[in-house]
Amino acid sequence: MAEQIKTKVLIIGAGTGGYVAGIRCGQLGLDTVLVDGGDGLGGTCLNVGCIPSKAIIHAANKFETVAKAAGGGTLGITASKPTIDLKQTVEWKNGIVKKLNGGVAALLKKAKVNVIKGWAEFSDAKTCTVKTDDGEITISAEHVILATGSEPVELPFLRFGGDVISSTEALSLDKVPGKLVVVGGGYIGLELGIAFRKLGAEVTVVEMAERILPLYDKALTDPVAKWMEKHGVKLMLGAKAGGFEKGKLNVTTKDGEAIQLAADKVLVTVGRRPRTAGWGLENMGVAMAGPFVKIDDRCATSMKNVWAIGDLTGEPMLAHKGSAQGEIVAEIIAGHDRKFDPVTIAAVCFTEPEIVSAGLGPQDVEGRDDVIQSVFPLMAIGRALAIEAGEDGGFVRVIASKTDHRLLGVQAVGQHVSELSNSFAQMLEMGAVLEDVAGTIHVHPTLGEAFHEASLRALGHAIHI
């Protein structure tokens, strides 16, 4: 007979939404069970997404720096031509993941959360059976938090397997592919494609849209496109990928020409979809919004005391969104009056150079005459020049209301600008006006001075331009 557990809160999914919800529930004294049936504690982000990809990107940047020094010297530094043992790099990356896994496990234990490893299947909205290595456990709960996350979209004519890989496999390759074709010019494909180019792969990107990163405005993506062109990344826009056989990927070009691209690996990154199948969602009676679980501003589903957070609930599919929702749901269950109503959720592309966007962009205010837009180039910032971050066309842009000067959006492109994202989000969340940014003494020399100067420029009196 299956073991039976009754609990106050049952969380399905141990990603950045689920495990944060679990820790906060534990802190609030709620009896909590967390079922981990996916990638491991930390979910996609920690195990096969955000963290390992940034580790590989970091290693690629280091390799590129040494390669530059070997190619005639840079900054007065010369070095021997570098080689890379990607297997060792992946082992280093795995060590980081393991350390973080252990940290999450320790935090959940400290919060007295009962973690069960296994795959859950719901028979109704509040009851599920979990298949574990030791048998089956039936769990019934007063509250259920769904945090099952998302998974890579698979193309029917490019099934994952063998040399056709998703980002998960790309982050665990044992050697750098000689020829890598990336299908999809979104942020995942470009982040990894650029990293592998730095490591020495010949990279081609096949994208159906007319430009890369179509969710961002062209001014933000142009420096990335220029880097790719300068470094020999072949970009095929308006092109459609077909089947892959005998080391050749069929592609139909923008002009309708059928060609074949030689590829050692084909990395398919055409998006992610919510993980809704295989765990009994259809038995729970919750309303859907297209492919996503429908929620209100409290992350409540249509079923009483069933909550949903993270990628399962729709765009933006960002780890920090899921974490914030997880905290809020835990506090609502504990009786606090909370809503998920952020002014902005900043997004970052860890391309070369990096892109940050928070709040409204130019495409959102197009045609409006009641806004101010101001751009300040990184090449006018001393710190940027001193770390070679000002020569790729990077900038910070602010968008504000013309009447009351309230910030509506902030964007940036350039090396290391991801670290400015929290400052952008903070100012927007606090309802700052241009004068607030202008009146904040920014540390010199830092890249953040560009935010200060862009705001000064919007007010008509930038200092350094």
Tab-separated table of C-alpha atoms in Angstrom:
chain	number	residue	atom	x	y	z
A	1	MET	CA	0.000	0.000	0.000
A	2	ALA	CA	1.304	3.420	-0.929
A	3	GLU	CA	2.551	5.693	1.833
A	4	GLN	CA	0.154	8.576	2.510
A	5	ILE	CA	1.081	12.140	3.454
A	6	LYS	CA	-1.173	15.061	4.354
A	7	THR	CA	0.314	18.547	4.269
A	8	LYS	CA	-0.634	22.207	4.370
A	9	VAL	CA	1.286	23.078	1.186
A	10	LEU	CA	2.316	20.833	-1.708
A	11	ILE	CA	4.705	22.299	-4.292
A	12	ILE	CA	5.265	20.565	-7.629
A	13	GLY	CA	8.569	21.534	-9.196
A	14	ALA	CA	11.862	22.494	-7.552
A	15	GLY	CA	12.996	25.221	-9.927
A	16	THR	CA	13.615	28.837	-9.021
A	17	GLY	CA	9.892	29.323	-8.434
A	18	GLY	CA	9.195	26.123	-6.517
A	19	TYR	CA	12.194	25.956	-4.216
A	20	VAL	CA	11.911	29.667	-3.301
A	21	ALA	CA	8.210	29.130	-2.521
A	22	GLY	CA	9.224	26.143	-0.376
A	23	ILE	CA	11.822	28.079	1.605
A	24	ARG	CA	9.426	30.990	2.199
A	25	CYS	CA	6.633	28.601	3.254
A	26	GLY	CA	9.018	26.997	5.722
A	27	GLN	CA	10.099	30.377	7.092
A	28	LEU	CA	6.426	31.191	7.672
A	29	GLY	CA	5.870	27.953	9.606
A	30	LEU	CA	3.771	26.207	6.964
A	31	ASP	CA	3.965	22.398	6.772
A	32	THR	CA	5.380	21.976	3.249
A	33	VAL	CA	6.180	19.144	0.846
A	34	LEU	CA	8.215	19.856	-2.280
A	35	VAL	CA	8.192	17.281	-5.079
A	36	ASP	CA	11.268	17.412	-7.319
A	37	GLY	CA	10.733	15.401	-10.482
A	38	GLY	CA	12.636	17.377	-13.100
A	39	ASP	CA	16.208	18.547	-13.515
A	40	GLY	CA	17.034	18.550	-9.794
A	41	LEU	CA	16.893	21.210	-7.092
A	42	GLY	CA	17.112	24.574	-8.788
A	43	GLY	CA	15.332	23.316	-11.902
A	44	THR	CA	16.253	24.325	-15.439
A	45	CYS	CA	17.911	27.577	-14.354
A	46	LEU	CA	20.432	26.085	-11.953
A	47	ASN	CA	21.061	22.744	-13.658
A	48	VAL	CA	20.772	23.172	-17.428
A	49	GLY	CA	20.013	26.844	-18.047
A	50	CYS	CA	20.968	30.218	-16.556
A	51	ILE	CA	23.840	29.195	-14.304
A	52	PRO	CA	25.675	26.607	-16.454
A	53	SER	CA	25.262	28.723	-19.593
A	54	LYS	CA	26.812	31.738	-17.862
A	55	ALA	CA	29.665	29.503	-16.684
A	56	ILE	CA	30.349	28.331	-20.239
A	57	ILE	CA	30.027	31.909	-21.533
A	58	HIS	CA	32.544	33.029	-18.889
A	59	ALA	CA	34.979	30.295	-19.932
A	60	ALA	CA	34.530	31.300	-23.590
A	61	ASN	CA	35.312	34.932	-22.717
A	62	LYS	CA	38.497	33.860	-20.906
A	63	PHE	CA	39.524	31.749	-23.896
A	64	GLU	CA	38.883	34.633	-26.282
A	65	THR	CA	40.990	36.988	-24.145
A	66	VAL	CA	43.973	34.623	-24.233
A	67	ALA	CA	43.462	33.987	-27.959
A	68	LYS	CA	43.615	37.757	-28.587
A	69	ALA	CA	46.837	37.980	-26.597
A	70	ALA	CA	48.266	35.176	-28.722
A	71	GLY	CA	47.239	36.866	-31.938
A	72	GLY	CA	49.693	39.727	-31.810
A	73	GLY	CA	49.172	40.917	-28.260
A	74	THR	CA	46.552	43.036	-26.521
A	75	LEU	CA	46.964	45.676	-23.805
A	76	GLY	CA	50.676	44.962	-23.905
A	77	ILE	CA	50.020	41.320	-23.006
A	78	THR	CA	51.185	38.438	-25.170
A	79	ALA	CA	50.522	34.752	-24.625
A	80	SER	CA	50.893	31.394	-26.300
A	81	LYS	CA	48.033	30.164	-28.475
A	82	PRO	CA	45.435	28.644	-26.115
A	83	THR	CA	43.770	25.258	-26.365
A	84	ILE	CA	40.615	24.114	-24.611
A	85	ASP	CA	39.637	20.773	-23.151
A	86	LEU	CA	35.875	21.288	-23.116
A	87	LYS	CA	35.431	18.141	-21.046
A	88	GLN	CA	37.393	19.788	-18.212
A	89	THR	CA	35.426	23.027	-18.644
A	90	VAL	CA	32.153	21.095	-18.361
A	91	GLU	CA	33.449	19.322	-15.246
A	92	TRP	CA	34.209	22.744	-13.719
A	93	LYS	CA	30.704	23.894	-14.675
A	94	ASN	CA	29.223	20.746	-13.122
A	95	GLY	CA	31.111	21.513	-9.914
A	96	ILE	CA	29.408	24.910	-9.707
A	97	VAL	CA	26.002	23.303	-10.283
A	98	LYS	CA	26.692	20.656	-7.636
A	99	LYS	CA	27.714	23.307	-5.102
A	100	LEU	CA	24.540	25.299	-5.762
A	101	ASN	CA	22.401	22.129	-5.621
A	102	GLY	CA	23.841	21.427	-2.192
A	103	GLY	CA	23.165	24.987	-1.105
A	104	VAL	CA	19.505	24.792	-2.131
A	105	ALA	CA	19.126	21.420	-0.378
A	106	ALA	CA	20.606	22.877	2.822
A	107	LEU	CA	18.280	25.896	2.692
A	108	LEU	CA	15.219	23.678	2.206
A	109	LYS	CA	16.322	21.444	5.090
A	110	LYS	CA	16.819	24.485	7.316
A	111	ALA	CA	13.293	25.624	6.416
A	112	LYS	CA	12.013	22.129	7.374
A	113	VAL	CA	10.634	21.467	3.888
A	114	ASN	CA	10.022	17.770	3.120
A	115	VAL	CA	11.674	17.219	-0.287
A	116	ILE	CA	10.516	14.141	-2.208
A	117	LYS	CA	12.326	13.151	-5.387
A	118	GLY	CA	9.980	11.637	-7.918
A	119	TRP	CA	7.387	12.328	-10.579
A	120	ALA	CA	3.938	13.456	-9.417
A	121	GLU	CA	0.624	12.681	-11.098
A	122	PHE	CA	-2.581	14.361	-9.923
A	123	SER	CA	-5.847	12.490	-9.674
A	124	ASP	CA	-7.699	15.642	-8.595
A	125	ALA	CA	-6.778	19.222	-7.732
A	126	LYS	CA	-5.413	18.462	-4.253
A	127	THR	CA	-4.186	14.867	-4.504
A	128	CYS	CA	-1.249	13.350	-6.318
A	129	THR	CA	0.728	10.136	-6.401
A	130	VAL	CA	4.498	10.394	-6.540
A	131	LYS	CA	6.542	7.578	-7.989
A	132	THR	CA	9.888	7.408	-6.231
A	133	ASP	CA	12.779	4.958	-6.300
A	134	ASP	CA	11.351	3.396	-3.129
A	135	GLY	CA	7.735	3.057	-4.244
A	136	GLU	CA	4.679	5.294	-4.391
A	137	ILE	CA	3.557	8.079	-2.073
A	138	THR	CA	0.069	9.595	-2.122
A	139	ILE	CA	0.032	13.238	-1.045
A	140	SER	CA	-3.033	15.327	-0.251
A	141	ALA	CA	-2.756	19.023	0.506
A	142	GLU	CA	-4.781	22.019	1.555
A	143	HIS	CA	-2.859	24.217	-0.890
A	144	VAL	CA	-1.080	23.221	-4.108
A	145	ILE	CA	1.546	25.370	-5.837
A	146	LEU	CA	2.233	24.361	-9.441
A	147	ALA	CA	5.771	25.248	-10.516
A	148	THR	CA	6.578	22.719	-13.244
A	149	GLY	CA	8.484	25.188	-15.412
A	150	SER	CA	9.120	24.844	-19.125
A	151	GLU	CA	10.998	22.726	-21.654
A	152	PRO	CA	12.664	23.332	-25.036
A	153	VAL	CA	10.380	23.294	-28.061
A	154	GLU	CA	11.165	20.387	-30.378
A	155	LEU	CA	10.639	20.731	-34.118
A	156	PRO	CA	8.855	17.720	-35.689
A	157	PHE	CA	11.443	17.531	-38.476
A	158	LEU	CA	14.416	18.105	-36.123
A	159	ARG	CA	13.843	15.761	-33.203
A	160	PHE	CA	16.369	15.954	-30.380
A	161	GLY	CA	18.850	13.108	-30.420
A	162	GLY	CA	22.295	12.334	-31.782
A	163	ASP	CA	23.794	15.450	-33.324
A	164	VAL	CA	20.537	17.437	-33.049
A	165	ILE	CA	20.711	18.976	-29.582
A	166	SER	CA	18.918	21.365	-27.260
A	167	SER	CA	20.634	23.863	-24.967
A	168	THR	CA	20.779	21.125	-22.310
A	169	GLU	CA	23.096	18.937	-24.390
A	170	ALA	CA	25.035	21.939	-25.688
A	171	LEU	CA	26.099	22.727	-22.120
A	172	SER	CA	27.547	19.236	-21.653
A	173	LEU	CA	29.465	18.624	-24.888
A	174	ASP	CA	32.865	16.987	-24.430
A	175	LYS	CA	34.469	18.893	-27.308
A	176	VAL	CA	33.916	22.057	-29.304
A	177	PRO	CA	32.071	21.203	-32.539
A	178	GLY	CA	33.967	22.122	-35.702
A	179	LYS	CA	30.788	23.328	-37.391
A	180	LEU	CA	27.769	24.369	-35.306
A	181	VAL	CA	24.469	25.406	-36.864
A	182	VAL	CA	22.066	27.182	-34.512
A	183	VAL	CA	18.391	27.062	-35.493
A	184	GLY	CA	16.731	30.064	-33.865
A	185	GLY	CA	18.143	33.560	-33.365
A	186	GLY	CA	16.629	34.219	-29.938
A	187	TYR	CA	18.606	34.848	-26.781
A	188	ILE	CA	19.393	31.194	-25.964
A	189	GLY	CA	20.683	30.387	-29.439
A	190	LEU	CA	22.754	33.563	-29.689
A	191	GLU	CA	24.221	33.283	-26.191
A	192	LEU	CA	25.449	29.754	-26.890
A	193	GLY	CA	26.305	30.355	-30.542
A	194	ILE	CA	28.508	33.326	-29.641
A	195	ALA	CA	30.168	31.370	-26.817
A	196	PHE	CA	31.033	28.469	-29.134
A	197	ARG	CA	32.344	30.892	-31.750
A	198	LYS	CA	34.709	32.305	-29.125
A	199	LEU	CA	35.810	28.745	-28.382
A	200	GLY	CA	36.707	28.209	-32.034
A	201	ALA	CA	33.625	26.666	-33.660
A	202	GLU	CA	32.426	27.778	-37.085
A	203	VAL	CA	28.909	29.015	-36.320
A	204	THR	CA	25.910	29.632	-38.579
A	205	VAL	CA	22.609	30.968	-37.223
A	206	VAL	CA	19.401	30.174	-39.129
A	207	GLU	CA	16.535	32.480	-38.142
A	208	MET	CA	13.042	32.718	-39.696
A	209	ALA	CA	12.541	36.372	-38.726
A	210	GLU	CA	14.089	39.265	-40.615
A	211	ARG	CA	16.474	40.046	-37.747
A	212	ILE	CA	17.928	38.545	-34.589
A	213	LEU	CA	16.311	38.987	-31.171
A	214	PRO	CA	13.047	40.330	-32.632
A	215	LEU	CA	11.628	41.113	-29.166
A	216	TYR	CA	14.212	43.903	-28.766
A	217	ASP	CA	14.459	47.078	-30.826
A	218	LYS	CA	17.033	47.230	-33.597
A	219	ALA	CA	19.267	49.778	-31.854
A	220	LEU	CA	19.820	47.276	-29.039
A	221	THR	CA	20.488	44.319	-31.315
A	222	ASP	CA	22.701	46.079	-33.904
A	223	PRO	CA	25.874	45.876	-31.757
A	224	VAL	CA	25.310	42.118	-31.358
A	225	ALA	CA	24.821	41.679	-35.113
A	226	LYS	CA	27.984	43.707	-35.752
A	227	TRP	CA	29.990	41.532	-33.328
A	228	MET	CA	28.755	38.421	-35.101
A	229	GLU	CA	29.670	39.797	-38.520
A	230	LYS	CA	33.115	40.924	-37.340
A	231	HIS	CA	33.855	37.524	-35.801
A	232	GLY	CA	32.680	35.391	-38.703
A	233	VAL	CA	29.328	34.136	-37.412
A	234	LYS	CA	27.234	33.511	-40.520
A	235	LEU	CA	23.702	34.849	-40.117
A	236	MET	CA	20.897	33.562	-42.359
A	237	LEU	CA	17.787	35.674	-41.798
A	238	GLY	CA	14.342	34.916	-43.222
A	239	ALA	CA	15.518	31.308	-43.617
A	240	LYS	CA	13.753	28.070	-42.689
A	241	ALA	CA	15.494	24.966	-41.405
A	242	GLY	CA	14.465	21.526	-42.601
A	243	GLY	CA	15.610	18.000	-41.859
A	244	PHE	CA	19.107	16.885	-40.883
A	245	GLU	CA	20.770	13.815	-42.320
A	246	LYS	CA	24.293	12.605	-43.006
A	247	GLY	CA	25.835	15.713	-41.453
A	248	LYS	CA	23.823	18.132	-43.606
A	249	LEU	CA	21.021	20.476	-42.534
A	250	ASN	CA	18.481	21.361	-45.199
A	251	VAL	CA	17.733	25.073	-45.274
A	252	THR	CA	15.454	27.199	-47.452
A	253	THR	CA	16.962	30.671	-47.785
A	254	LYS	CA	15.111	33.976	-47.770
A	255	ASP	CA	15.143	33.863	-51.588
A	256	GLY	CA	13.606	30.390	-51.663
A	257	GLU	CA	16.821	28.587	-52.560
A	258	ALA	CA	17.218	25.075	-51.107
A	259	ILE	CA	20.718	24.584	-49.692
A	260	GLN	CA	22.503	22.210	-47.338
A	261	LEU	CA	24.707	23.288	-44.442
A	262	ALA	CA	27.399	20.958	-43.134
A	263	ALA	CA	27.095	20.601	-39.365
A	264	ASP	CA	28.759	18.542	-36.665
A	265	LYS	CA	25.999	19.625	-34.281
A	266	VAL	CA	22.640	21.316	-34.867
A	267	LEU	CA	21.520	23.333	-31.854
A	268	VAL	CA	17.740	23.897	-31.929
A	269	THR	CA	16.655	26.910	-29.853
A	270	VAL	CA	13.270	27.961	-31.218
A	271	GLY	CA	11.715	28.688	-27.850
A	272	ARG	CA	10.373	27.057	-24.725
A	273	ARG	CA	6.907	25.819	-23.803
A	274	PRO	CA	5.254	25.294	-20.415
A	275	ARG	CA	5.632	21.792	-18.988
A	276	THR	CA	1.943	20.876	-18.812
A	277	ALA	CA	1.965	17.219	-19.858
A	278	GLY	CA	2.621	14.052	-17.885
A	279	TRP	CA	1.621	15.094	-14.365
A	280	GLY	CA	-2.179	15.144	-14.489
A	281	LEU	CA	-2.929	18.820	-15.084
A	282	GLU	CA	-5.998	17.717	-17.050
A	283	ASN	CA	-7.437	16.179	-13.853
A	284	MET	CA	-7.175	19.382	-11.818
A	285	GLY	CA	-9.910	21.452	-13.453
A	286	VAL	CA	-7.893	24.664	-13.722
A	287	ALA	CA	-8.595	27.189	-16.474
A	288	MET	CA	-5.995	27.725	-19.177
A	289	ALA	CA	-4.852	30.820	-21.082
A	290	GLY	CA	-3.678	29.279	-24.339
A	291	PRO	CA	-0.851	26.875	-23.486
A	292	PHE	CA	-0.380	28.409	-20.023
A	293	VAL	CA	-2.183	27.987	-16.705
A	294	LYS	CA	-4.410	31.022	-16.150
A	295	ILE	CA	-3.755	33.000	-12.957
A	296	ASP	CA	-4.901	36.274	-11.406
A	297	ASP	CA	-2.762	38.945	-9.730
A	298	ARG	CA	-2.371	36.708	-6.679
A	299	CYS	CA	-1.101	33.765	-8.809
A	300	ALA	CA	-4.354	31.954	-7.991
A	301	THR	CA	-5.798	29.552	-10.566
A	302	SER	CA	-9.517	29.037	-11.158
A	303	MET	CA	-9.454	26.194	-8.587
A	304	LYS	CA	-9.627	27.292	-4.949
A	305	ASN	CA	-6.274	27.039	-3.151
A	306	VAL	CA	-4.432	25.909	-6.287
A	307	TRP	CA	-1.714	28.364	-7.264
A	308	ALA	CA	0.646	28.528	-10.246
A	309	ILE	CA	3.961	30.336	-10.667
A	310	GLY	CA	6.863	30.734	-13.080
A	311	ASP	CA	7.093	29.637	-16.717
A	312	LEU	CA	3.883	27.615	-16.400
A	313	THR	CA	1.942	30.892	-16.176
A	314	GLY	CA	3.247	32.616	-19.307
A	315	GLU	CA	5.678	35.237	-20.477
A	316	PRO	CA	8.119	36.480	-19.521
A	317	MET	CA	9.705	33.087	-18.864
A	318	LEU	CA	12.339	34.372	-16.471
A	319	ALA	CA	13.721	32.725	-13.347
A	320	HIS	CA	13.457	35.870	-11.238
A	321	LYS	CA	9.763	36.206	-12.078
A	322	GLY	CA	9.083	32.702	-10.770
A	323	SER	CA	11.047	33.351	-7.583
A	324	ALA	CA	9.124	36.561	-6.869
A	325	GLN	CA	5.796	34.802	-7.473
A	326	GLY	CA	6.848	31.932	-5.211
A	327	GLU	CA	7.525	34.285	-2.300
A	328	ILE	CA	4.212	36.074	-2.773
A	329	VAL	CA	2.129	32.872	-2.910
A	330	ALA	CA	3.769	31.555	0.269
A	331	GLU	CA	2.902	34.798	2.050
A	332	ILE	CA	-0.698	34.761	0.779
A	333	ILE	CA	-1.143	31.183	2.056
A	334	ALA	CA	0.217	32.356	5.420
A	335	GLY	CA	-2.479	35.039	5.538
A	336	HIS	CA	-0.603	38.084	4.255
A	337	ASP	CA	-2.219	40.552	1.849
A	338	ARG	CA	0.001	40.343	-1.243
A	339	LYS	CA	-0.337	40.773	-4.996
A	340	PHE	CA	2.021	40.131	-7.894
A	341	ASP	CA	1.979	43.517	-9.586
A	342	PRO	CA	5.531	44.541	-10.537
A	343	VAL	CA	6.170	47.768	-12.418
A	344	THR	CA	8.744	45.886	-14.477
A	345	ILE	CA	10.581	42.594	-14.800
A	346	ALA	CA	13.965	43.377	-16.316
A	347	ALA	CA	15.315	40.996	-18.951
A	348	VAL	CA	18.931	40.368	-19.941
A	349	CYS	CA	20.554	38.765	-22.998
A	350	PHE	CA	24.053	37.526	-22.183
A	351	THR	CA	25.184	37.955	-25.770
A	352	GLU	CA	28.264	39.861	-26.964
A	353	PRO	CA	27.660	42.567	-26.062
A	354	GLU	CA	25.016	42.115	-23.361
A	355	ILE	CA	21.507	43.605	-23.627
A	356	VAL	CA	19.255	44.829	-20.800
A	357	SER	CA	15.665	45.993	-21.083
A	358	ALA	CA	13.355	47.170	-18.305
A	359	GLY	CA	9.964	48.805	-18.683
A	360	LEU	CA	8.763	50.363	-21.937
A	361	GLY	CA	10.949	50.352	-25.037
A	362	PRO	CA	10.859	52.586	-28.143
A	363	GLN	CA	8.445	50.202	-29.869
A	364	ASP	CA	6.009	50.658	-26.959
A	365	VAL	CA	5.978	54.462	-27.173
A	366	GLU	CA	6.208	54.812	-30.957
A	367	GLY	CA	4.189	57.779	-32.203
A	368	ARG	CA	3.737	59.269	-28.736
A	369	ASP	CA	4.736	62.928	-28.317
A	370	ASP	CA	4.442	62.891	-24.518
A	371	VAL	CA	7.718	61.038	-23.869
A	372	ILE	CA	11.405	61.915	-23.742
A	373	GLN	CA	14.023	59.500	-25.058
A	374	SER	CA	17.665	60.032	-24.273
A	375	VAL	CA	20.716	57.950	-25.193
A	376	PHE	CA	24.196	58.144	-23.696
A	377	PRO	CA	27.064	56.222	-25.347
A	378	LEU	CA	29.345	54.035	-23.250
A	379	MET	CA	32.338	55.299	-25.238
A	380	ALA	CA	32.023	58.551	-23.268
A	381	ILE	CA	32.395	56.677	-19.949
A	382	GLY	CA	35.935	56.340	-18.605
A	383	ARG	CA	35.385	52.974	-16.925
A	384	ALA	CA	33.977	51.529	-20.156
A	385	LEU	CA	37.062	52.531	-22.116
A	386	ALA	CA	39.368	51.236	-19.388
A	387	ILE	CA	37.847	47.730	-19.614
A	388	GLU	CA	37.377	47.754	-23.403
A	389	ALA	CA	33.602	48.038	-23.050
A	390	GLY	CA	33.056	51.260	-24.938
A	391	GLU	CA	34.038	50.329	-28.466
A	392	ASP	CA	31.110	48.147	-29.569
A	393	GLY	CA	28.424	50.799	-29.978
A	394	GLY	CA	27.045	50.312	-26.485
A	395	PHE	CA	24.750	52.817	-24.787
A	396	VAL	CA	22.223	53.419	-22.023
A	397	ARG	CA	18.805	54.787	-22.992
A	398	VAL	CA	16.129	56.264	-20.761
A	399	ILE	CA	12.488	56.809	-21.688
A	400	ALA	CA	10.450	59.135	-19.468
A	401	SER	CA	7.194	61.042	-19.388
A	402	LYS	CA	7.547	64.554	-20.780
A	403	THR	CA	5.062	66.003	-18.285
A	404	ASP	CA	6.228	64.667	-14.914
A	405	HIS	CA	9.597	63.116	-15.923
A	406	ARG	CA	8.627	59.720	-14.475
A	407	LEU	CA	10.822	56.920	-15.809
A	408	LEU	CA	8.925	54.601	-18.157
A	409	GLY	CA	11.767	52.400	-19.392
A	410	VAL	CA	15.530	51.933	-19.373
A	411	GLN	CA	17.601	49.897	-21.843
A	412	ALA	CA	21.291	49.253	-22.337
A	413	VAL	CA	23.619	47.354	-24.630
A	414	GLY	CA	27.315	46.825	-23.991
A	415	GLN	CA	29.824	44.647	-22.204
A	416	HIS	CA	28.914	43.952	-18.551
A	417	VAL	CA	25.655	45.978	-18.670
A	418	SER	CA	23.744	43.030	-17.170
A	419	GLU	CA	24.993	44.328	-13.810
A	420	LEU	CA	23.029	47.553	-14.363
A	421	SER	CA	19.712	45.693	-14.670
A	422	ASN	CA	18.873	45.814	-10.960
A	423	SER	CA	19.481	49.562	-10.800
A	424	PHE	CA	17.143	50.043	-13.757
A	425	ALA	CA	14.436	47.845	-12.213
A	426	GLN	CA	14.795	49.481	-8.799
A	427	MET	CA	14.343	53.003	-10.148
A	428	LEU	CA	11.282	51.957	-12.158
A	429	GLU	CA	9.758	50.015	-9.250
A	430	MET	CA	10.147	53.000	-6.933
A	431	GLY	CA	8.489	55.340	-9.413
A	432	ALA	CA	11.611	57.447	-9.874
A	433	VAL	CA	11.656	60.577	-12.003
A	434	LEU	CA	14.619	61.755	-14.064
A	435	GLU	CA	15.580	64.159	-11.285
A	436	ASP	CA	15.869	61.193	-8.856
A	437	VAL	CA	18.472	59.518	-11.058
A	438	ALA	CA	20.196	62.844	-11.759
A	439	GLY	CA	20.263	63.649	-8.037
A	440	THR	CA	21.780	60.285	-7.066
A	441	ILE	CA	25.569	60.571	-6.887
A	442	HIS	CA	26.826	57.709	-9.034
A	443	VAL	CA	30.181	56.164	-8.242
A	444	HIS	CA	33.100	57.072	-10.521
A	445	PRO	CA	34.487	55.240	-12.415
A	446	THR	CA	31.643	52.789	-13.131
A	447	LEU	CA	29.459	51.841	-16.078
A	448	GLY	CA	26.442	53.016	-14.054
A	449	GLU	CA	27.488	56.608	-14.735
A	450	ALA	CA	25.949	56.146	-18.192
A	451	PHE	CA	22.502	55.812	-16.538
A	452	HIS	CA	23.163	59.063	-14.665
A	453	GLU	CA	24.359	60.853	-17.797
A	454	ALA	CA	21.445	59.571	-19.928
A	455	SER	CA	19.051	61.009	-17.348
A	456	LEU	CA	20.953	64.306	-17.247
A	457	ARG	CA	20.832	64.402	-21.030
A	458	ALA	CA	17.061	63.875	-20.968
A	459	LEU	CA	16.871	66.920	-18.704
A	460	GLY	CA	18.991	68.875	-21.166
A	461	HIS	CA	22.279	69.108	-19.313
A	462	ALA	CA	24.505	66.047	-19.714
A	463	ILE	CA	28.024	66.735	-18.494
A	464	HIS	CA	30.233	64.425	-20.544
A	465	ILE	CA	28.814	64.792	-24.041
